[in-house]
């Protein structure tokens, strides 16, 4: 009794596989002589049938053939075992089951790949036998049904386990689904050594029949194997280390577990890290240095309202750790619920800082971080194929983003909206835009969760009604804050239990000469020198000019000893600032930086501001004289905060502004306490008593601000986006806004219905909307005009849309393109007119001689370069009107130039968040000339090549570059996929009536 046997030569002995009970290992009658001295492993045909479809036990990558052989003529070298033994191939070709053998060999290879990994040689030998034993026939009957079901399942899952380099081979060797019908597995003539596939239930013992086109010729097994191995050798196999494979597998497993946890909202078992993989906790420790959360953060993250995905407002003092809670919620939405997220922040600088901070998480956890600030952002955003996106935007860009998602029907792609500084709902036009954004989200989607956070909220009940939200608050601060008020030379501590809320603390011990008293009557220098240079200090000033004056005043009276503190680092900072300004440096900074002091306000360029912020954070600068915008801006805490006066410009401080400024005192993990000192005059004592004792101001709607133009803008966009078309639908919408909630005490004279009708009539009069009566409903249906469509799409202020239209129309009659000046004039906002009085004669003289670049001329005629770049580049270029087609490419080019103000070769590098012109020059000169160079750079090498660049900054640049590359690659792949999609409205090849004209 003989059976067919496959011999596989191996370098190491392997574990024997046992046959089903009652069967013995059959011995072949003939073996081929083998010159190699390796041990032979024998598997009978019985074992082959059982094992060729068994599960792969290990997940280990096979070595690529292309790696071990460089020659194209002989890709397989001495390991071409099939070529060495041609008789084996001849025997197979004499049979009529070539394709089954090929598939079986593939399955057999997969089954044993974990055992054959470390062996470079496989020699397959085949011996023929005579009759089948009764034992084999008995085994066939016993296991036929089990194998039939098993193989059917395995064929369906085959692509999941086959190596990626074998995919082409498998596709070529398998018949199309349409060519095979009702295939069943039957052992058939077991004497031929292979099971048979039979079609339509017709049993065949000699061959396997695929219903193929009769003209198609079968390949010989030898050619088939040869061509397959050739393709596999040249195919690039993704290389990934075993460690990375394991890490990725563990992360995916944890994310799957987290998804199941989050889907069950009422499950109290939150998993490894609040429903997130434990790797997220490690990344927070690695990137932020946070090892454990505060108690309030844990309590907030485990609130029932969050588990049920309800909207939430939470309020804590500044520096309490609010942002970390929001970031954990964002990661839950991105990783577990697989939804996009929008994070709205108040200022461009904060958006850029947050993009840099979260880019590293995006790279590690495989999601995209997209910046929507200034001139950055795409409307509508690109719809990603697989990865989810975190959009980080300013208030204005966030509104435009929501409009674009509603217009394209993609609003439900978002799962979460996070709003920082929620109290800004009550701050003028920006508050009105934020209210519009949140109102549209609440009205158009019930599945999007809204999270609002702030340090200064009072009328929370009304905000809860507006946002349909729960509320959580806590008074936690990681560092104790002590508030003081200075009157003359007496310092009082703020004490809510004392009379007038003030308790005498101490007399200021300073010996001022008469000359010093004239220079510094408020003792700012004495208060600052108590903490600097060993510790940091912020001095808040009422105006930008006052910031510069205070910085210079302090430096004039400091001892020369301050010049020696970190002298080298300060000289490097001056050099960097000089490079940023193309050799020019502000005279004030030139005098103050050697003492470790600088000013910080909106007059700085983005490059200058970034350099000064980094120098302050690293301790190179010990004091910043700044405006109130820094309080709500980037995170720059200090040991002591000094308020130069209780004013912002000419307006007395609000309670919310005061709390934000003093909240910057105290650095978590560094200081045991923080101090704030408010300097006041005797005449302001009563106002200050009210300031420190009264509650936070209420947050009121600003939709009716400035004669209700923002309310009209809201109605225009509702009609344009088709959110509401009739007066009744529009009324129902505005009833759900914050203005609708507060209408009873904001607009007592008119009802909300009257305000709505009057605003609609005003829009009709301006020609922005039109109304037509519907015969069926007897209601007026509104729609926008072309001008109205362009107005709301471009977020144009209704107070000046007609003026802008006339200016653009007039510009076409005599557009001057000899320079960018005329286009620059067209993009500067109208509300900036009158803020500067340029000396145009200076421009004309310079232009006639040198024809200089506009931003250099701007400074010479009295307009700061930062003002032009910020105002002009922040304008959204929309050319919705066909008559203005010429402006489209022209204004886009102007916007790009104003955004970067740099040479064209530096722009790709400056697209990376945090890379400004000076840094881009350094990187370019060091050989990093493209985005790809940065994305694949080693941070350690960059630190060595680039002067004055910290390791932390280098890592952030590389992470941001990688994120941008991923984002661009996803966008390109999306375009490819869309091009390959079959159009849904493609005309049929054959008409429905079957007739071809």
mmCIF file of N, CA, C and O in Angstrom, residues 760-846:
data_model
loop_
_atom_site.group_PDB
_atom_site.id
_atom_site.type_symbol
_atom_site.label_atom_id
_atom_site.label_comp_id
_atom_site.label_asym_id
_atom_site.label_seq_id
_atom_site.Cartn_x
_atom_site.Cartn_y
_atom_site.Cartn_z
ATOM 1 N N UNK A 760 -35.657 90.536 7.881
ATOM 2 C CA UNK A 760 -35.879 89.956 6.565
ATOM 3 C C UNK A 760 -36.231 91.039 5.540
ATOM 4 O O UNK A 760 -35.753 91.013 4.394
ATOM 5 N N UNK A 761 -37.042 91.975 5.957
ATOM 6 C CA UNK A 761 -37.404 93.072 5.060
ATOM 7 C C UNK A 761 -36.176 93.910 4.695
ATOM 8 O O UNK A 761 -36.032 94.355 3.540
ATOM 9 N N UNK A 762 -35.290 94.106 5.649
ATOM 10 C CA UNK A 762 -34.066 94.866 5.394
ATOM 11 C C UNK A 762 -33.184 94.149 4.376
ATOM 12 O O UNK A 762 -32.595 94.782 3.488
ATOM 13 N N UNK A 763 -33.085 92.815 4.475
ATOM 14 C CA UNK A 763 -32.283 92.042 3.523
ATOM 15 C C UNK A 763 -32.880 92.105 2.120
ATOM 16 O O UNK A 763 -32.144 92.150 1.121
ATOM 17 N N UNK A 764 -34.210 92.109 2.046
ATOM 18 C CA UNK A 764 -34.876 92.229 0.746
ATOM 19 C C UNK A 764 -34.573 93.596 0.130
ATOM 20 O O UNK A 764 -34.273 93.713 -1.064
ATOM 21 N N UNK A 765 -34.640 94.636 0.944
ATOM 22 C CA UNK A 765 -34.364 95.990 0.447
ATOM 23 C C UNK A 765 -32.936 96.129 -0.062
ATOM 24 O O UNK A 765 -32.679 96.883 -1.007
ATOM 25 N N UNK A 766 -31.994 95.428 0.553
ATOM 26 C CA UNK A 766 -30.594 95.509 0.131
ATOM 27 C C UNK A 766 -30.307 94.657 -1.096
ATOM 28 O O UNK A 766 -29.197 94.695 -1.637
ATOM 29 N N UNK A 767 -31.296 93.885 -1.530
ATOM 30 C CA UNK A 767 -31.105 93.044 -2.707
ATOM 31 C C UNK A 767 -30.328 91.777 -2.448
ATOM 32 O O UNK A 767 -29.807 91.163 -3.387
ATOM 33 N N UNK A 768 -30.247 91.353 -1.193
ATOM 34 C CA UNK A 768 -29.496 90.149 -0.843
ATOM 35 C C UNK A 768 -30.362 88.896 -0.872
ATOM 36 O O UNK A 768 -29.846 87.790 -1.057
ATOM 37 N N UNK A 769 -31.673 89.042 -0.651
ATOM 38 C CA UNK A 769 -32.594 87.907 -0.717
ATOM 39 C C UNK A 769 -33.826 88.317 -1.509
ATOM 40 O O UNK A 769 -34.131 89.503 -1.671
ATOM 41 N N UNK A 770 -34.549 87.317 -1.994
ATOM 42 C CA UNK A 770 -35.809 87.532 -2.707
ATOM 43 C C UNK A 770 -36.837 86.564 -2.124
ATOM 44 O O UNK A 770 -36.478 85.516 -1.571
ATOM 45 N N UNK A 771 -38.109 86.916 -2.259
ATOM 46 C CA UNK A 771 -39.171 86.066 -1.736
ATOM 47 C C UNK A 771 -40.226 85.791 -2.779
ATOM 48 O O UNK A 771 -40.630 86.687 -3.526
ATOM 49 N N UNK A 772 -40.679 84.542 -2.846
ATOM 50 C CA UNK A 772 -41.752 84.133 -3.751
ATOM 51 C C UNK A 772 -42.833 83.419 -2.960
ATOM 52 O O UNK A 772 -42.525 82.586 -2.094
ATOM 53 N N UNK A 773 -44.092 83.720 -3.263
ATOM 54 C CA UNK A 773 -45.207 83.089 -2.561
ATOM 55 C C UNK A 773 -45.427 81.676 -3.092
ATOM 56 O O UNK A 773 -45.419 81.439 -4.295
ATOM 57 N N UNK A 774 -45.639 80.759 -2.160
ATOM 58 C CA UNK A 774 -45.928 79.370 -2.512
ATOM 59 C C UNK A 774 -47.442 79.187 -2.503
ATOM 60 O O UNK A 774 -48.108 79.442 -1.483
ATOM 61 N N UNK A 775 -48.002 78.759 -3.625
ATOM 62 C CA UNK A 775 -49.454 78.619 -3.734
ATOM 63 C C UNK A 775 -49.993 77.535 -2.812
ATOM 64 O O UNK A 775 -51.096 77.650 -2.271
ATOM 65 N N UNK A 776 -49.230 76.471 -2.614
ATOM 66 C CA UNK A 776 -49.730 75.353 -1.824
ATOM 67 C C UNK A 776 -49.801 75.693 -0.340
ATOM 68 O O UNK A 776 -50.782 75.373 0.336
ATOM 69 N N UNK A 777 -48.766 76.340 0.182
ATOM 70 C CA UNK A 777 -48.713 76.629 1.625
ATOM 71 C C UNK A 777 -49.090 78.062 1.950
ATOM 72 O O UNK A 777 -49.258 78.399 3.120
ATOM 73 N N UNK A 778 -49.209 78.904 0.921
ATOM 74 C CA UNK A 778 -49.524 80.320 1.123
ATOM 75 C C UNK A 778 -48.471 80.987 2.018
ATOM 76 O O UNK A 778 -48.792 81.844 2.840
ATOM 77 N N UNK A 779 -47.214 80.575 1.866
ATOM 78 C CA UNK A 779 -46.104 81.153 2.610
ATOM 79 C C UNK A 779 -45.070 81.706 1.640
ATOM 80 O O UNK A 779 -44.952 81.249 0.505
ATOM 81 N N UNK A 780 -44.304 82.671 2.118
ATOM 82 C CA UNK A 780 -43.251 83.268 1.307
ATOM 83 C C UNK A 780 -41.976 82.430 1.442
ATOM 84 O O UNK A 780 -41.476 82.224 2.555
ATOM 85 N N UNK A 781 -41.472 81.948 0.314
ATOM 86 C CA UNK A 781 -40.244 81.146 0.301
ATOM 87 C C UNK A 781 -39.093 82.058 -0.101
ATOM 88 O O UNK A 781 -39.107 82.649 -1.182
ATOM 89 N N UNK A 782 -38.095 82.150 0.771
ATOM 90 C CA UNK A 782 -36.958 83.034 0.519
ATOM 91 C C UNK A 782 -35.809 82.268 -0.134
ATOM 92 O O UNK A 782 -35.586 81.082 0.135
ATOM 93 N N UNK A 783 -35.063 82.976 -0.987
ATOM 94 C CA UNK A 783 -33.816 82.457 -1.531
ATOM 95 C C UNK A 783 -32.876 83.636 -1.735
ATOM 96 O O UNK A 783 -33.306 84.784 -1.857
ATOM 97 N N UNK A 784 -31.550 83.328 -1.758
ATOM 98 C CA UNK A 784 -30.564 84.406 -1.838
ATOM 99 C C UNK A 784 -30.326 84.790 -3.286
ATOM 100 O O UNK A 784 -30.433 83.960 -4.194
ATOM 101 N N UNK A 785 -29.975 86.064 -3.490
ATOM 102 C CA UNK A 785 -29.556 86.537 -4.809
ATOM 103 C C UNK A 785 -28.087 86.188 -5.010
ATOM 104 O O UNK A 785 -27.412 85.688 -4.100
ATOM 105 N N UNK A 786 -27.577 86.448 -6.219
ATOM 106 C CA UNK A 786 -26.154 86.188 -6.478
ATOM 107 C C UNK A 786 -25.274 87.019 -5.556
ATOM 108 O O UNK A 786 -24.273 86.528 -5.027
ATOM 109 N N UNK A 787 -25.660 88.279 -5.360
ATOM 110 C CA UNK A 787 -24.877 89.142 -4.471
ATOM 111 C C UNK A 787 -24.970 88.658 -3.031
ATOM 112 O O UNK A 787 -23.973 88.666 -2.298
ATOM 113 N N UNK A 788 -26.153 88.214 -2.620
ATOM 114 C CA UNK A 788 -26.312 87.682 -1.267
ATOM 115 C C UNK A 788 -25.523 86.413 -1.057
ATOM 116 O O UNK A 788 -24.926 86.198 0.007
ATOM 117 N N UNK A 789 -25.495 85.556 -2.089
ATOM 118 C CA UNK A 789 -24.715 84.318 -2.000
ATOM 119 C C UNK A 789 -23.234 84.623 -1.823
ATOM 120 O O UNK A 789 -22.547 84.019 -0.984
ATOM 121 N N UNK A 790 -22.716 85.567 -2.603
ATOM 122 C CA UNK A 790 -21.306 85.952 -2.492
ATOM 123 C C UNK A 790 -21.010 86.589 -1.151
ATOM 124 O O UNK A 790 -19.932 86.391 -0.575
ATOM 125 N N UNK A 791 -21.974 87.326 -0.609
ATOM 126 C CA UNK A 791 -21.774 88.019 0.668
ATOM 127 C C UNK A 791 -21.643 87.048 1.823
ATOM 128 O O UNK A 791 -20.709 87.146 2.633
ATOM 129 N N UNK A 792 -22.550 86.078 1.919
ATOM 130 C CA UNK A 792 -22.459 85.155 3.059
ATOM 131 C C UNK A 792 -21.332 84.146 2.877
ATOM 132 O O UNK A 792 -20.691 83.724 3.847
ATOM 133 N N UNK A 793 -21.031 83.762 1.617
ATOM 134 C CA UNK A 793 -19.927 82.834 1.388
ATOM 135 C C UNK A 793 -18.592 83.468 1.737
ATOM 136 O O UNK A 793 -17.681 82.793 2.228
ATOM 137 N N UNK A 794 -18.459 84.759 1.489
ATOM 138 C CA UNK A 794 -17.214 85.450 1.796
ATOM 139 C C UNK A 794 -17.170 86.033 3.182
ATOM 140 O O UNK A 794 -16.184 86.686 3.541
ATOM 141 N N UNK A 795 -18.209 85.785 4.007
ATOM 142 C CA UNK A 795 -18.289 86.336 5.374
ATOM 143 C C UNK A 795 -18.066 87.849 5.366
ATOM 144 O O UNK A 795 -17.322 88.391 6.180
ATOM 145 N N UNK A 796 -18.714 88.517 4.421
ATOM 146 C CA UNK A 796 -18.554 89.954 4.266
ATOM 147 C C UNK A 796 -19.466 90.683 5.253
ATOM 148 O O UNK A 796 -20.626 90.310 5.447
ATOM 149 N N UNK A 797 -18.921 91.719 5.878
ATOM 150 C CA UNK A 797 -19.684 92.546 6.798
ATOM 151 C C UNK A 797 -20.800 93.254 6.024
ATOM 152 O O UNK A 797 -20.562 93.909 5.007
ATOM 153 N N UNK A 798 -22.049 93.131 6.519
ATOM 154 C CA UNK A 798 -23.180 93.740 5.823
ATOM 155 C C UNK A 798 -23.108 95.262 5.830
ATOM 156 O O UNK A 798 -23.793 95.914 5.035
ATOM 157 N N UNK A 799 -22.298 95.818 6.696
ATOM 158 C CA UNK A 799 -22.195 97.277 6.748
ATOM 159 C C UNK A 799 -21.407 97.832 5.561
ATOM 160 O O UNK A 799 -21.516 99.023 5.250
ATOM 161 N N UNK A 800 -20.634 96.979 4.881
ATOM 162 C CA UNK A 800 -19.786 97.491 3.805
ATOM 163 C C UNK A 800 -19.789 96.621 2.565
ATOM 164 O O UNK A 800 -18.926 96.779 1.702
ATOM 165 N N UNK A 801 -20.747 95.681 2.454
ATOM 166 C CA UNK A 801 -20.738 94.789 1.292
ATOM 167 C C UNK A 801 -20.945 95.562 -0.005
ATOM 168 O O UNK A 801 -20.333 95.247 -1.034
ATOM 169 N N UNK A 802 -21.810 96.590 0.028
ATOM 170 C CA UNK A 802 -22.076 97.355 -1.175
ATOM 171 C C UNK A 802 -20.867 98.206 -1.571
ATOM 172 O O UNK A 802 -20.569 98.378 -2.757
ATOM 173 N N UNK A 803 -20.136 98.741 -0.570
ATOM 174 C CA UNK A 803 -18.934 99.513 -0.851
ATOM 175 C C UNK A 803 -17.854 98.628 -1.462
ATOM 176 O O UNK A 803 -17.160 99.032 -2.402
ATOM 177 N N UNK A 804 -17.708 97.419 -0.925
ATOM 178 C CA UNK A 804 -16.724 96.485 -1.460
ATOM 179 C C UNK A 804 -17.074 96.120 -2.904
ATOM 180 O O UNK A 804 -16.193 96.052 -3.771
ATOM 181 N N UNK A 805 -18.338 95.895 -3.163
ATOM 182 C CA UNK A 805 -18.770 95.544 -4.520
ATOM 183 C C UNK A 805 -18.421 96.656 -5.508
ATOM 184 O O UNK A 805 -17.894 96.405 -6.593
ATOM 185 N N UNK A 806 -18.695 97.881 -5.110
ATOM 186 C CA UNK A 806 -18.415 99.005 -6.009
ATOM 187 C C UNK A 806 -16.908 99.195 -6.227
ATOM 188 O O UNK A 806 -16.460 99.506 -7.330
ATOM 189 N N UNK A 807 -16.114 98.986 -5.157
ATOM 190 C CA UNK A 807 -14.653 99.121 -5.288
ATOM 191 C C UNK A 807 -14.088 98.053 -6.224
ATOM 192 O O UNK A 807 -13.203 98.322 -7.045
ATOM 193 N N UNK A 808 -14.578 96.818 -6.085
ATOM 194 C CA UNK A 808 -14.090 95.742 -6.957
ATOM 195 C C UNK A 808 -14.500 95.993 -8.405
ATOM 196 O O UNK A 808 -13.725 95.737 -9.336
ATOM 197 N N UNK A 809 -15.704 96.472 -8.588
ATOM 198 C CA UNK A 809 -16.180 96.755 -9.949
ATOM 199 C C UNK A 809 -15.385 97.893 -10.579
ATOM 200 O O UNK A 809 -14.994 97.834 -11.752
ATOM 201 N N UNK A 810 -15.123 98.931 -9.782
ATOM 202 C CA UNK A 810 -14.349 100.062 -10.282
ATOM 203 C C UNK A 810 -12.909 99.646 -10.563
ATOM 204 O O UNK A 810 -12.271 100.129 -11.509
ATOM 205 N N UNK A 811 -12.392 98.734 -9.730
ATOM 206 C CA UNK A 811 -11.008 98.283 -9.913
ATOM 207 C C UNK A 811 -10.786 97.600 -11.244
ATOM 208 O O UNK A 811 -9.706 97.684 -11.832
ATOM 209 N N UNK A 812 -11.806 96.899 -11.749
ATOM 210 C CA UNK A 812 -11.666 96.215 -13.031
ATOM 211 C C UNK A 812 -11.482 97.188 -14.184
ATOM 212 O O UNK A 812 -10.909 96.832 -15.215
ATOM 213 N N UNK A 813 -11.982 98.406 -14.006
ATOM 214 C CA UNK A 813 -11.888 99.384 -15.091
ATOM 215 C C UNK A 813 -10.454 99.862 -15.305
ATOM 216 O O UNK A 813 -10.095 100.251 -16.404
ATOM 217 N N UNK A 814 -9.640 99.873 -14.248
ATOM 218 C CA UNK A 814 -8.264 100.339 -14.398
ATOM 219 C C UNK A 814 -7.344 99.684 -13.399
ATOM 220 O O UNK A 814 -6.660 100.355 -12.628
ATOM 221 N N UNK A 815 -7.330 98.329 -13.382
ATOM 222 C CA UNK A 815 -6.525 97.583 -12.429
ATOM 223 C C UNK A 815 -5.042 97.722 -12.766
ATOM 224 O O UNK A 815 -4.611 97.421 -13.882
ATOM 225 N N UNK A 816 -4.252 98.213 -11.812
ATOM 226 C CA UNK A 816 -2.820 98.419 -12.002
ATOM 227 C C UNK A 816 -2.072 97.195 -11.475
ATOM 228 O O UNK A 816 -2.122 96.892 -10.286
ATOM 229 N N UNK A 817 -1.394 96.482 -12.361
ATOM 230 C CA UNK A 817 -0.695 95.248 -11.992
ATOM 231 C C UNK A 817 0.823 95.401 -12.082
ATOM 232 O O UNK A 817 1.547 94.413 -12.090
ATOM 233 N N UNK A 818 1.294 96.645 -12.151
ATOM 234 C CA UNK A 818 2.738 96.869 -12.175
ATOM 235 C C UNK A 818 3.367 96.456 -10.853
ATOM 236 O O UNK A 818 4.530 96.077 -10.795
ATOM 237 N N UNK A 819 2.586 96.532 -9.768
ATOM 238 C CA UNK A 819 3.008 96.063 -8.450
ATOM 239 C C UNK A 819 1.768 95.507 -7.747
ATOM 240 O O UNK A 819 0.673 95.475 -8.307
ATOM 241 N N UNK A 820 1.965 95.073 -6.502
ATOM 242 C CA UNK A 820 0.847 94.520 -5.744
ATOM 243 C C UNK A 820 0.054 95.590 -4.986
ATOM 244 O O UNK A 820 -0.866 95.260 -4.253
ATOM 245 N N UNK A 821 0.405 96.839 -5.121
ATOM 246 C CA UNK A 821 -0.188 97.877 -4.287
ATOM 247 C C UNK A 821 -1.696 97.996 -4.477
ATOM 248 O O UNK A 821 -2.447 98.109 -3.504
ATOM 249 N N UNK A 822 -2.161 97.967 -5.735
ATOM 250 C CA UNK A 822 -3.589 98.114 -5.989
ATOM 251 C C UNK A 822 -4.366 96.934 -5.392
ATOM 252 O O UNK A 822 -5.414 97.106 -4.762
ATOM 253 N N UNK A 823 -3.858 95.721 -5.583
ATOM 254 C CA UNK A 823 -4.510 94.540 -5.003
ATOM 255 C C UNK A 823 -4.457 94.579 -3.480
ATOM 256 O O UNK A 823 -5.398 94.155 -2.807
ATOM 257 N N UNK A 824 -3.364 95.097 -2.945
ATOM 258 C CA UNK A 824 -3.228 95.220 -1.499
ATOM 259 C C UNK A 824 -4.297 96.162 -0.945
ATOM 260 O O UNK A 824 -4.903 95.897 0.094
ATOM 261 N N UNK A 825 -4.552 97.213 -1.669
ATOM 262 C CA UNK A 825 -5.594 98.163 -1.267
ATOM 263 C C UNK A 825 -6.965 97.479 -1.219
ATOM 264 O O UNK A 825 -7.774 97.723 -0.322
ATOM 265 N N UNK A 826 -7.224 96.591 -2.168
ATOM 266 C CA UNK A 826 -8.534 95.950 -2.254
ATOM 267 C C UNK A 826 -8.796 94.954 -1.131
ATOM 268 O O UNK A 826 -9.948 94.699 -0.789
ATOM 269 N N UNK A 827 -7.747 94.378 -0.541
ATOM 270 C CA UNK A 827 -7.962 93.340 0.471
ATOM 271 C C UNK A 827 -7.862 93.858 1.901
ATOM 272 O O UNK A 827 -8.176 93.120 2.841
ATOM 273 N N UNK A 828 -7.431 95.091 2.106
ATOM 274 C CA UNK A 828 -7.360 95.622 3.465
ATOM 275 C C UNK A 828 -8.780 95.895 3.961
ATOM 276 O O UNK A 828 -9.564 96.556 3.285
ATOM 277 N N UNK A 829 -9.175 95.391 5.142
ATOM 278 C CA UNK A 829 -10.539 95.597 5.659
ATOM 279 C C UNK A 829 -10.854 97.077 5.866
ATOM 280 O O UNK A 829 -9.976 97.875 6.212
ATOM 281 N N UNK A 830 -12.116 97.407 5.689
ATOM 282 C CA UNK A 830 -12.524 98.808 5.799
ATOM 283 C C UNK A 830 -12.427 99.323 7.234
ATOM 284 O O UNK A 830 -12.231 100.516 7.448
ATOM 285 N N UNK A 831 -12.568 98.436 8.213
ATOM 286 C CA UNK A 831 -12.512 98.915 9.601
ATOM 287 C C UNK A 831 -11.103 99.330 10.010
ATOM 288 O O UNK A 831 -10.901 99.894 11.087
ATOM 289 N N UNK A 832 -10.102 99.057 9.156
ATOM 290 C CA UNK A 832 -8.734 99.467 9.460
ATOM 291 C C UNK A 832 -8.401 100.837 8.876
ATOM 292 O O UNK A 832 -7.349 101.388 9.169
ATOM 293 N N UNK A 833 -9.282 101.329 8.017
ATOM 294 C CA UNK A 833 -9.034 102.635 7.403
ATOM 295 C C UNK A 833 -9.128 103.701 8.492
ATOM 296 O O UNK A 833 -10.044 103.735 9.289
ATOM 297 N N UNK A 834 -8.163 104.587 8.532
ATOM 298 C CA UNK A 834 -8.153 105.640 9.540
ATOM 299 C C UNK A 834 -7.283 105.335 10.736
ATOM 300 O O UNK A 834 -6.965 106.235 11.516
ATOM 301 N N UNK A 835 -6.874 104.065 10.898
ATOM 302 C CA UNK A 835 -6.008 103.721 12.024
ATOM 303 C C UNK A 835 -4.572 104.173 11.776
ATOM 304 O O UNK A 835 -3.814 104.365 12.717
ATOM 305 N N UNK A 836 -4.214 104.314 10.506
ATOM 306 C CA UNK A 836 -2.862 104.742 10.164
ATOM 307 C C UNK A 836 -2.936 105.859 9.124
ATOM 308 O O UNK A 836 -3.845 105.886 8.299
ATOM 309 N N UNK A 837 -1.988 106.752 9.187
ATOM 310 C CA UNK A 837 -1.893 107.842 8.223
ATOM 311 C C UNK A 837 -0.557 107.748 7.504
ATOM 312 O O UNK A 837 0.427 108.378 7.908
ATOM 313 N N UNK A 838 -0.455 106.930 6.465
ATOM 314 C CA UNK A 838 0.834 106.737 5.793
ATOM 315 C C UNK A 838 1.293 107.997 5.064
ATOM 316 O O UNK A 838 0.484 108.791 4.582
ATOM 317 N N UNK A 839 2.583 108.148 4.989
ATOM 318 C CA UNK A 839 3.193 109.239 4.233
ATOM 319 C C UNK A 839 3.436 108.733 2.816
ATOM 320 O O UNK A 839 4.439 108.097 2.515
ATOM 321 N N UNK A 840 2.485 108.999 1.919
ATOM 322 C CA UNK A 840 2.555 108.447 0.571
ATOM 323 C C UNK A 840 3.711 109.025 -0.245
ATOM 324 O O UNK A 840 4.166 108.396 -1.199
ATOM 325 N N UNK A 841 4.180 110.209 0.108
ATOM 326 C CA UNK A 841 5.296 110.783 -0.635
ATOM 327 C C UNK A 841 6.554 109.939 -0.476
ATOM 328 O O UNK A 841 7.367 109.816 -1.396
ATOM 329 N N UNK A 842 6.700 109.329 0.727
ATOM 330 C CA UNK A 842 7.836 108.429 0.943
ATOM 331 C C UNK A 842 7.749 107.250 -0.027
ATOM 332 O O UNK A 842 8.734 106.842 -0.651
ATOM 333 N N UNK A 843 6.522 106.733 -0.178
ATOM 334 C CA UNK A 843 6.340 105.600 -1.092
ATOM 335 C C UNK A 843 6.678 105.991 -2.528
ATOM 336 O O UNK A 843 7.396 105.273 -3.238
ATOM 337 N N UNK A 844 6.141 107.116 -2.978
ATOM 338 C CA UNK A 844 6.369 107.520 -4.359
ATOM 339 C C UNK A 844 7.852 107.736 -4.656
ATOM 340 O O UNK A 844 8.348 107.370 -5.716
ATOM 341 N N UNK A 845 8.582 108.312 -3.680
ATOM 342 C CA UNK A 845 10.015 108.541 -3.893
ATOM 343 C C UNK A 845 10.755 107.218 -3.997
ATOM 344 O O UNK A 845 11.592 107.023 -4.875
ATOM 345 N N UNK A 846 10.443 106.298 -3.072
ATOM 346 C CA UNK A 846 11.128 104.996 -3.082
ATOM 347 C C UNK A 846 10.731 104.173 -4.297
ATOM 348 O O UNK A 846 11.541 103.485 -4.904
#
